[in-house]
PDB file of C-alpha atoms and ligand atoms in Angstrom:
ATOM      1  CA  MET A  20      28.171  24.563 -12.544  1.00 98.00           C
ATOM      2  CA  LYS A  21      25.731  24.192 -15.660  1.00 98.00           C
ATOM      3  CA  LYS A  22      21.959  25.637 -15.009  1.00 98.00           C
ATOM      4  CA  ILE A  23      19.737  23.232 -17.043  1.00 98.00           C
ATOM      5  CA  ASP A  24      15.448  24.385 -17.627  1.00 97.00           C
ATOM      6  CA  SER A  25      14.225  21.976 -19.749  1.00 97.00           C
ATOM      7  CA  VAL A  26      13.938  17.774 -19.314  1.00 98.00           C
ATOM      8  CA  ALA A  27      15.014  17.068 -22.892  1.00 98.00           C
ATOM      9  CA  ALA A  28      17.840  19.177 -21.922  1.00 98.00           C
ATOM     10  CA  PHE A  29      18.750  17.245 -18.776  1.00 98.00           C
ATOM     11  CA  ARG A  30      18.307  14.059 -20.494  1.00 98.00           C
ATOM     12  CA  ALA A  31      20.867  14.733 -23.247  1.00 98.00           C
ATOM     13  CA  LEU A  32      22.995  15.745 -20.918  1.00 97.00           C
ATOM     14  CA  ARG A  33      22.284  12.759 -18.708  1.00 98.00           C
ATOM     15  CA  SER A  34      23.348  10.140 -21.220  1.00 97.00           C
ATOM     16  CA  GLY A  35      26.897  11.556 -21.497  1.00 97.00           C
ATOM     17  CA  LEU A  36      27.589  11.250 -18.056  1.00 97.00           C
ATOM     18  CA  ASN A  37      27.256   7.165 -18.262  1.00 91.00           C
ATOM     19  CA  GLY A  38      30.226   5.255 -16.416  1.00 95.00           C
ATOM     20  CA  GLN A  39      30.623   8.412 -13.436  1.00 98.00           C
ATOM     21  CA  SER A  40      28.207   8.001 -10.511  1.00 98.00           C
ATOM     22  CA  VAL A  41      25.546  10.905  -9.800  1.00 98.00           C
ATOM     23  CA  GLY A  42      24.576  12.078  -6.710  1.00 99.00           C
ATOM     24  CA  PHE A  43      21.190  13.995  -6.495  1.00 99.00           C
ATOM     25  CA  VAL A  44      19.961  16.653  -4.050  1.00 99.00           C
ATOM     26  CA  PRO A  45      16.386  17.446  -4.839  1.00 99.00           C
ATOM     27  CA  THR A  46      15.340  20.696  -3.409  1.00 98.00           C
ATOM     28  CA  MET A  47      12.320  23.883  -2.805  1.00 98.00           C
ATOM     29  CA  GLY A  48      15.302  26.228  -2.968  1.00 98.00           C
ATOM     30  CA  ALA A  49      15.862  28.933  -0.153  1.00 97.00           C
ATOM     31  CA  LEU A  50      18.982  26.521   0.478  1.00 98.00           C
ATOM     32  CA  HIS A  51      20.377  26.492   4.267  1.00 98.00           C
ATOM     33  CA  ILE A  52      22.760  24.574   6.120  1.00 98.00           C
ATOM     34  CA  GLY A  53      20.822  21.727   5.949  1.00 98.00           C
ATOM     35  CA  HIS A  54      20.712  21.467   2.228  1.00 98.00           C
ATOM     36  CA  ALA A  55      24.444  22.154   2.580  1.00 98.00           C
ATOM     37  CA  SER A  56      24.910  18.781   4.445  1.00 98.00           C
ATOM     38  CA  LEU A  57      22.991  16.586   1.286  1.00 98.00           C
ATOM     39  CA  ILE A  58      25.188  18.511  -1.377  1.00 98.00           C
ATOM     40  CA  ASP A  59      28.232  17.790   0.668  1.00 98.00           C
ATOM     41  CA  GLU A  60      27.327  14.175   1.316  1.00 98.00           C
ATOM     42  CA  SER A  61      26.560  13.748  -2.681  1.00 98.00           C
ATOM     43  CA  VAL A  62      30.160  15.537  -2.906  1.00 98.00           C
ATOM     44  CA  ARG A  63      31.930  13.541  -1.264  1.00 98.00           C
ATOM     45  CA  CYS A  64      30.221  10.341  -2.141  1.00 98.00           C
ATOM     46  CA  SER A  65      29.626  10.649  -6.235  1.00 98.00           C
ATOM     47  CA  ASP A  66      31.529  11.412  -9.345  1.00 98.00           C
ATOM     48  CA  VAL A  67      28.883  14.104 -10.203  1.00 98.00           C
ATOM     49  CA  THR A  68      26.464  15.896  -8.140  1.00 99.00           C
ATOM     50  CA  VAL A  69      22.741  17.595  -9.617  1.00 99.00           C
ATOM     51  CA  LEU A  70      20.858  19.912  -7.182  1.00 99.00           C
ATOM     52  CA  SER A  71      17.527  20.719  -8.450  1.00 99.00           C
ATOM     53  CA  ILE A  72      15.359  24.181  -7.304  1.00 98.00           C
ATOM     54  CA  TYR A  73      11.706  23.599  -8.135  1.00 98.00           C
ATOM     55  CA  ILE A  74       9.011  24.913  -6.035  1.00 98.00           C
ATOM     56  CA  ASN A  75       6.209  21.907  -6.320  1.00 98.00           C
ATOM     57  CA  PRO A  76       2.886  23.330  -6.459  1.00 98.00           C
ATOM     58  CA  THR A  77       1.070  19.991  -6.361  1.00 98.00           C
ATOM     59  CA  GLN A  78       2.361  19.381  -2.531  1.00 98.00           C
ATOM     60  CA  PHE A  79       1.079  22.780  -1.188  1.00 98.00           C
ATOM     61  CA  ASP A  80      -2.786  22.374  -0.030  1.00 95.00           C
ATOM     62  CA  ASN A  81      -3.040  25.952   0.673  1.00 93.00           C
ATOM     63  CA  ALA A  82      -2.504  28.503  -2.156  1.00 95.00           C
ATOM     64  CA  ASN A  83      -1.513  30.949   0.379  1.00 94.00           C
ATOM     65  CA  ASP A  84       1.020  29.038   1.648  1.00 94.00           C
ATOM     66  CA  LEU A  85       3.031  28.185  -1.565  1.00 97.00           C
ATOM     67  CA  ALA A  86       2.819  32.018  -2.294  1.00 96.00           C
ATOM     68  CA  LYS A  87       4.716  33.020   0.433  1.00 95.00           C
ATOM     69  CA  TYR A  88       7.465  30.027  -0.079  1.00 96.00           C
ATOM     70  CA  PRO A  89      10.743  32.134   0.404  1.00 97.00           C
ATOM     71  CA  GLU A  90      12.802  31.955  -2.757  1.00 97.00           C
ATOM     72  CA  THR A  91      16.487  33.151  -2.914  1.00 98.00           C
ATOM     73  CA  LEU A  92      17.983  32.173  -5.941  1.00 98.00           C
ATOM     74  CA  ALA A  93      20.928  34.315  -6.543  1.00 98.00           C
ATOM     75  CA  GLU A  94      21.814  32.808  -3.145  1.00 98.00           C
ATOM     76  CA  ASP A  95      21.063  29.472  -3.961  1.00 98.00           C
ATOM     77  CA  LEU A  96      23.296  29.262  -6.877  1.00 98.00           C
ATOM     78  CA  GLU A  97      26.173  31.086  -5.054  1.00 98.00           C
ATOM     79  CA  LEU A  98      26.107  28.439  -2.543  1.00 98.00           C
ATOM     80  CA  ALA A  99      25.465  25.564  -4.649  1.00 98.00           C
ATOM     81  CA  GLU A 100      28.241  26.702  -7.125  1.00 98.00           C
ATOM     82  CA  LYS A 101      30.780  27.368  -3.585  1.00 98.00           C
ATOM     83  CA  LEU A 102      29.893  23.494  -2.774  1.00 98.00           C
ATOM     84  CA  GLY A 103      30.787  21.534  -5.739  1.00 98.00           C
ATOM     85  CA  VAL A 104      27.546  21.422  -7.489  1.00 99.00           C
ATOM     86  CA  ASP A 105      28.065  20.476 -11.291  1.00 98.00           C
ATOM     87  CA  TYR A 106      24.349  20.649 -12.502  1.00 98.00           C
ATOM     88  CA  VAL A 107      21.400  22.593 -11.229  1.00 98.00           C
ATOM     89  CA  PHE A 108      18.115  21.476 -12.654  1.00 98.00           C
ATOM     90  CA  MET A 109      15.558  24.292 -12.645  1.00 98.00           C
ATOM     91  CA  PRO A 110      12.611  23.156 -14.669  1.00 98.00           C
ATOM     92  CA  THR A 111       9.167  24.790 -14.994  1.00 98.00           C
ATOM     93  CA  TYR A 112       5.872  23.601 -14.180  1.00 98.00           C
ATOM     94  CA  GLN A 113       5.104  23.212 -17.772  1.00 98.00           C
ATOM     95  CA  GLN A 114       7.933  21.009 -18.034  1.00 98.00           C
ATOM     96  CA  MET A 115       7.363  18.785 -14.842  1.00 98.00           C
ATOM     97  CA  TYR A 116       3.276  18.352 -15.576  1.00 98.00           C
ATOM     98  CA  PRO A 117       3.048  17.985 -19.456  1.00 98.00           C
ATOM     99  CA  ASP A 118       0.072  15.701 -17.955  1.00 98.00           C
ATOM    100  CA  ASN A 119      -0.986  18.925 -15.624  1.00 98.00           C
ATOM    101  CA  PHE A 120      -0.947  16.252 -12.842  1.00 98.00           C
ATOM    102  CA  SER A 121      -3.523  13.905 -14.232  1.00 98.00           C
ATOM    103  CA  TYR A 122      -1.172  10.800 -13.122  1.00 98.00           C
ATOM    104  CA  GLN A 123      -0.146  11.049  -9.483  1.00 98.00           C
ATOM    105  CA  VAL A 124       1.898   8.605  -7.249  1.00 98.00           C
ATOM    106  CA  GLU A 125      -0.450   7.801  -4.137  1.00 98.00           C
ATOM    107  CA  GLU A 126       0.755   6.062  -1.359  1.00 98.00           C
ATOM    108  CA  THR A 127      -2.326   5.115   0.848  1.00 98.00           C
ATOM    109  CA  LYS A 128      -1.180   4.568   4.226  1.00 98.00           C
ATOM    110  CA  LEU A 129       1.521   6.228   6.311  1.00 98.00           C
ATOM    111  CA  SER A 130       1.039   9.134   3.604  1.00 98.00           C
ATOM    112  CA  HIS A 131      -2.528   9.776   5.165  1.00 98.00           C
ATOM    113  CA  GLN A 132      -0.833   9.881   8.997  1.00 98.00           C
ATOM    114  CA  LEU A 133       0.857  12.943  10.990  1.00 98.00           C
ATOM    115  CA  CYS A 134       1.609  15.556   8.347  1.00 98.00           C
ATOM    116  CA  GLY A 135      -0.688  13.622   5.762  1.00 98.00           C
ATOM    117  CA  ALA A 136      -3.681  14.007   8.099  1.00 98.00           C
ATOM    118  CA  HIS A 137      -3.278  17.761   8.080  1.00 97.00           C
ATOM    119  CA  ARG A 138      -2.356  18.706   4.809  1.00 97.00           C
ATOM    120  CA  GLU A 139      -4.522  17.094   2.106  1.00 97.00           C
ATOM    121  CA  GLY A 140      -2.741  15.461  -0.830  1.00 98.00           C
ATOM    122  CA  HIS A 141       0.181  16.779   0.295  1.00 98.00           C
ATOM    123  CA  PHE A 142       2.672  13.263  -0.170  1.00 98.00           C
ATOM    124  CA  THR A 143       1.243  12.522  -3.042  1.00 98.00           C
ATOM    125  CA  GLY A 144       2.350  16.134  -4.362  1.00 98.00           C
ATOM    126  CA  VAL A 145       5.813  14.969  -2.791  1.00 99.00           C
ATOM    127  CA  LEU A 146       5.763  11.413  -4.297  1.00 99.00           C
ATOM    128  CA  THR A 147       4.707  12.342  -7.825  1.00 99.00           C
ATOM    129  CA  VAL A 148       7.583  14.992  -8.485  1.00 99.00           C
ATOM    130  CA  VAL A 149      10.074  12.850  -6.698  1.00 99.00           C
ATOM    131  CA  MET A 150       9.442  10.316  -9.094  1.00 99.00           C
ATOM    132  CA  LYS A 151       9.437  12.336 -11.816  1.00 99.00           C
ATOM    133  CA  LEU A 152      12.370  14.154 -10.738  1.00 99.00           C
ATOM    134  CA  LEU A 153      14.454  10.383 -10.302  1.00 99.00           C
ATOM    135  CA  ASN A 154      13.329   9.235 -13.444  1.00 98.00           C
ATOM    136  CA  ILE A 155      14.924  12.300 -15.190  1.00 98.00           C
ATOM    137  CA  VAL A 156      17.968  12.762 -13.159  1.00 98.00           C
ATOM    138  CA  LYS A 157      18.543   9.179 -12.604  1.00 98.00           C
ATOM    139  CA  PRO A 158      20.463   8.955 -10.139  1.00 98.00           C
ATOM    140  CA  ASP A 159      22.805   6.576  -8.234  1.00 98.00           C
ATOM    141  CA  ARG A 160      21.991   8.077  -4.718  1.00 98.00           C
ATOM    142  CA  ALA A 161      19.296  10.899  -3.539  1.00 99.00           C
ATOM    143  CA  TYR A 162      19.957  12.653  -0.185  1.00 99.00           C
ATOM    144  CA  PHE A 163      16.793  13.776   1.857  1.00 98.00           C
ATOM    145  CA  GLY A 164      17.308  15.378   5.220  1.00 98.00           C
ATOM    146  CA  GLU A 165      15.761  13.414   8.335  1.00 98.00           C
ATOM    147  CA  LYS A 166      14.136  16.738   9.490  1.00 98.00           C
ATOM    148  CA  ASP A 167      11.235  15.263   6.723  1.00 98.00           C
ATOM    149  CA  TYR A 168      11.706  11.985   8.465  1.00 98.00           C
ATOM    150  CA  GLN A 169       7.827  11.212   7.021  1.00 98.00           C
ATOM    151  CA  GLN A 170       8.972  12.420   3.378  1.00 98.00           C
ATOM    152  CA  PHE A 171      12.065  10.237   3.685  1.00 98.00           C
ATOM    153  CA  GLU A 172      10.233   6.738   4.848  1.00 98.00           C
ATOM    154  CA  LEU A 173       7.626   7.386   2.047  1.00 98.00           C
ATOM    155  CA  ILE A 174      10.202   8.020  -0.594  1.00 99.00           C
ATOM    156  CA  LYS A 175      12.257   5.211   0.733  1.00 98.00           C
ATOM    157  CA  GLY A 176       9.450   3.114   0.316  1.00 98.00           C
ATOM    158  CA  MET A 177       8.033   4.449  -2.869  1.00 99.00           C
ATOM    159  CA  VAL A 178      11.107   3.305  -4.640  1.00 98.00           C
ATOM    160  CA  GLU A 179      11.236   0.054  -2.716  1.00 98.00           C
ATOM    161  CA  ALA A 180       7.514  -0.417  -3.842  1.00 98.00           C
ATOM    162  CA  LEU A 181       8.056   0.533  -7.553  1.00 98.00           C
ATOM    163  CA  PHE A 182      11.521  -0.774  -8.107  1.00 98.00           C
ATOM    164  CA  VAL A 183      13.403   2.016  -8.813  1.00 98.00           C
ATOM    165  CA  ASP A 184      17.084   2.146  -9.153  1.00 98.00           C
ATOM    166  CA  VAL A 185      18.469   4.550  -6.829  1.00 98.00           C
ATOM    167  CA  GLU A 186      19.680   4.382  -3.289  1.00 98.00           C
ATOM    168  CA  ILE A 187      17.610   6.557  -0.717  1.00 99.00           C
ATOM    169  CA  VAL A 188      19.960   8.132   1.689  1.00 98.00           C
ATOM    170  CA  GLY A 189      18.994  10.083   4.944  1.00 98.00           C
ATOM    171  CA  CYS A 190      21.011  12.824   6.565  1.00 98.00           C
ATOM    172  CA  PRO A 191      20.388  13.864  10.360  1.00 98.00           C
ATOM    173  CA  THR A 192      18.833  17.099  10.790  1.00 98.00           C
ATOM    174  CA  VAL A 193      21.165  20.067  11.323  1.00 98.00           C
ATOM    175  CA  ARG A 194      20.157  22.519  14.171  1.00 98.00           C
ATOM    176  CA  GLU A 195      20.653  26.100  14.544  1.00 98.00           C
ATOM    177  CA  ASN A 196      22.794  26.625  18.568  1.00 98.00           C
ATOM    178  CA  ASP A 197      19.354  26.941  20.189  1.00 98.00           C
ATOM    179  CA  GLY A 198      17.902  23.437  18.818  1.00 98.00           C
ATOM    180  CA  LEU A 199      15.682  24.896  15.934  1.00 98.00           C
ATOM    181  CA  ALA A 200      16.105  22.795  13.174  1.00 98.00           C
ATOM    182  CA  PHE A 201      17.017  24.240   9.826  1.00 98.00           C
ATOM    183  CA  SER A 202      14.144  24.885   7.282  1.00 98.00           C
ATOM    184  CA  SER A 203      13.546  27.609   4.385  1.00 96.00           C
ATOM    185  CA  ARG A 204      10.410  28.372   6.101  1.00 96.00           C
ATOM    186  CA  ASN A 205      12.036  29.741   9.187  1.00 97.00           C
ATOM    187  CA  LEU A 206      12.913  32.828   6.748  1.00 96.00           C
ATOM    188  CA  ASN A 207       9.156  33.874   7.339  1.00 97.00           C
ATOM    189  CA  LEU A 208       9.585  33.670  11.257  1.00 98.00           C
ATOM    190  CA  ASN A 209       9.695  37.268  12.657  1.00 98.00           C
ATOM    191  CA  VAL A 210      11.995  38.256  15.974  1.00 98.00           C
ATOM    192  CA  ASN A 211       9.573  37.044  18.479  1.00 98.00           C
ATOM    193  CA  GLU A 212       8.188  33.925  16.698  1.00 98.00           C
ATOM    194  CA  ARG A 213      11.817  33.055  15.999  1.00 98.00           C
ATOM    195  CA  LYS A 214      13.094  33.043  19.849  1.00 98.00           C
ATOM    196  CA  LEU A 215      10.008  31.056  20.633  1.00 98.00           C
ATOM    197  CA  ALA A 216      10.586  28.317  17.865  1.00 98.00           C
ATOM    198  CA  PRO A 217      13.396  26.370  19.654  1.00 98.00           C
ATOM    199  CA  LYS A 218      10.677  25.398  22.372  1.00 98.00           C
ATOM    200  CA  LEU A 219       9.414  22.942  20.072  1.00 98.00           C
ATOM    201  CA  HIS A 220      12.507  21.012  20.218  1.00 98.00           C
ATOM    202  CA  ALA A 221      13.197  21.347  23.657  1.00 98.00           C
ATOM    203  CA  ALA A 222       9.757  20.127  24.258  1.00 98.00           C
ATOM    204  CA  LEU A 223       9.993  17.267  22.376  1.00 98.00           C
ATOM    205  CA  VAL A 224      13.144  15.987  24.140  1.00 97.00           C
ATOM    206  CA  SER A 225      11.876  16.735  27.691  1.00 97.00           C
ATOM    207  CA  GLY A 226      10.848  13.877  29.256  1.00 95.00           C
ATOM    208  CA  LEU A 227       7.152  14.815  29.428  1.00 97.00           C
ATOM    209  CA  SER A 228       4.408  12.658  27.776  1.00 97.00           C
ATOM    210  CA  ASP A 229       3.205  13.955  24.017  1.00 98.00           C
ATOM    211  CA  GLU A 230      -0.246  15.172  25.770  1.00 98.00           C
ATOM    212  CA  GLU A 231       1.963  16.915  27.988  1.00 98.00           C
ATOM    213  CA  VAL A 232       4.307  18.534  25.308  1.00 98.00           C
ATOM    214  CA  THR A 233       1.027  19.400  23.367  1.00 98.00           C
ATOM    215  CA  LEU A 234      -0.100  21.111  26.493  1.00 98.00           C
ATOM    216  CA  GLU A 235       2.953  23.136  27.406  1.00 98.00           C
ATOM    217  CA  LEU A 236       3.239  24.483  23.354  1.00 98.00           C
ATOM    218  CA  ASN A 237      -0.147  25.348  23.077  1.00 98.00           C
ATOM    219  CA  GLN A 238      -0.291  27.346  26.273  1.00 98.00           C
ATOM    220  CA  LEU A 239       3.328  29.104  24.824  1.00 98.00           C
ATOM    221  CA  GLY A 240       1.611  30.245  21.765  1.00 98.00           C
ATOM    222  CA  PHE A 241       1.900  27.585  19.080  1.00 98.00           C
ATOM    223  CA  VAL A 242      -0.896  26.118  17.493  1.00 98.00           C
ATOM    224  CA  VAL A 243      -0.333  22.378  17.393  1.00 98.00           C
ATOM    225  CA  ASP A 244      -1.550  20.093  14.490  1.00 98.00           C
ATOM    226  CA  TYR A 245      -0.163  16.839  16.374  1.00 98.00           C
ATOM    227  CA  ILE A 246       2.866  15.367  18.767  1.00 98.00           C
ATOM    228  CA  GLU A 247       2.781  11.475  18.224  1.00 98.00           C
ATOM    229  CA  THR A 248       5.272   8.976  19.137  1.00 98.00           C
ATOM    230  CA  ILE A 249       5.844   6.001  17.084  1.00 97.00           C
ATOM    231  CA  SER A 250       8.427   3.242  16.883  1.00 95.00           C
ATOM    232  CA  GLY A 251      10.241   5.098  19.381  1.00 96.00           C
ATOM    233  CA  ARG A 252      10.448   8.658  17.007  1.00 98.00           C
ATOM    234  CA  ARG A 253       8.169  11.502  18.588  1.00 98.00           C
ATOM    235  CA  PHE A 254       6.905  13.565  15.679  1.00 98.00           C
ATOM    236  CA  ALA A 255       5.606  17.499  15.716  1.00 98.00           C
ATOM    237  CA  ALA A 256       4.022  20.026  13.530  1.00 98.00           C
ATOM    238  CA  ALA A 257       2.851  22.845  15.327  1.00 98.00           C
ATOM    239  CA  GLN A 258       1.712  26.389  13.660  1.00 98.00           C
ATOM    240  CA  LEU A 259       3.947  29.465  15.020  1.00 98.00           C
ATOM    241  CA  GLY A 260       2.166  32.702  13.559  1.00 96.00           C
ATOM    242  CA  LYS A 261       1.888  32.127   9.912  1.00 94.00           C
ATOM    243  CA  VAL A 262       4.524  29.307   9.797  1.00 97.00           C
ATOM    244  CA  ARG A 263       4.223  25.548  10.087  1.00 97.00           C
ATOM    245  CA  LEU A 264       7.080  23.933  12.112  1.00 98.00           C
ATOM    246  CA  ILE A 265       7.726  20.163  11.930  1.00 98.00           C
ATOM    247  CA  ASP A 266      10.033  18.112  13.627  1.00 98.00           C
ATOM    248  CA  ASN A 267      11.186  14.928  14.908  1.00 98.00           C
ATOM    249  CA  VAL A 268      13.425  13.370  17.533  1.00 98.00           C
ATOM    250  CA  LEU A 269      14.296   9.529  18.706  1.00 96.00           C
ATOM    251  CA  ARG A 270      12.914   9.324  21.966  1.00 90.00           C
ATOM    252  CA  GLY A 271      15.524   8.424  24.983  1.00 76.00           C
ATOM    253  CA  GLU A 272      18.289   9.590  23.131  1.00 59.00           C
ATOM    254  CA  HIS A 273      18.771  12.972  23.608  1.00 54.00           C
ATOM    255  CA  GLU A 274      15.941  13.179  26.559  1.00 58.00           C
ATOM    256  CA  GLN A 275      16.302  15.404  29.755  1.00 53.00           C
TER     257      GLN A 275
HETATM  258  O1  PAF B  25      11.500  18.437   0.687  1.00 87.63           O
HETATM  259  C1  PAF B  25      11.610  19.261  -0.206  1.00 87.63           C
HETATM  260  O2  PAF B  25      12.185  19.775  -0.180  1.00 87.63           O
HETATM  261  C2  PAF B  25      10.111  18.889  -1.010  1.00 87.63           C
HETATM  262  O3  PAF B  25       9.321  17.902  -0.584  1.00 87.63           O
HETATM  263  C3  PAF B  25      10.968  18.268  -2.162  1.00 87.63           C
HETATM  264  C4  PAF B  25      11.608  16.588  -1.787  1.00 87.63           C
HETATM  265  C5  PAF B  25      11.877  18.596  -2.935  1.00 87.63           C
HETATM  266  C6  PAF B  25      10.061  17.733  -3.148  1.00 87.63           C
HETATM  267  O4  PAF B  25       9.565  18.906  -3.939  1.00 87.63           O
END
């Protein structure tokens, strides 16, 4: 497994991969089983797998949230190698933003709903960095987890709208045995919060209405940002202590 930290070096390497299919898994590190499922899928379907590890500052609406984003680089590299990643791209801010973020990719509808209504500019940061990464890596397929379903839909929409020649593949949310969706941010939950966290998924799959779920979670100690059902999918974001959890489920499918 080779590590590359400059755009120029990655581009030179990429031009030597012509003729081989390239799968790409973009991440912000702190890899978990959910990321492993994306890497497994890429390794299974592509000749070459590229992983990026880059904590993208432009998608954080809050400096404190960025400062406490978990970093586990040594473990990430060990796992990536074990799973069969060929190249890890780990750029710096200077490499990714030579324009200092003066050029931005903005979607004007969906990006302002759900998480976008609570995290100003978040999806503009996500779409901009993903567009840059896709232009550098030039993958045949790029893999995203459905836990971040709004992000997945926005990225799929962006590549269609801007004619980017890549297949965006969504992979199912991977959950702990108690239902909690794997997320890098779970590392920041304390013992009591970790015990409470699965109640979010349990409430989403209950037969309760969105309003009843909001009430129940707020009573349990979450601070709910939103519980909203759109086109048969129930979306949720709630703060538990200092950690913001998001999740979504298809309604009807697992409802109890
Ligand atoms: O889902 C993530 O980890 C990030 O939003 C992504 C897609 C790697 C962009 O920074």
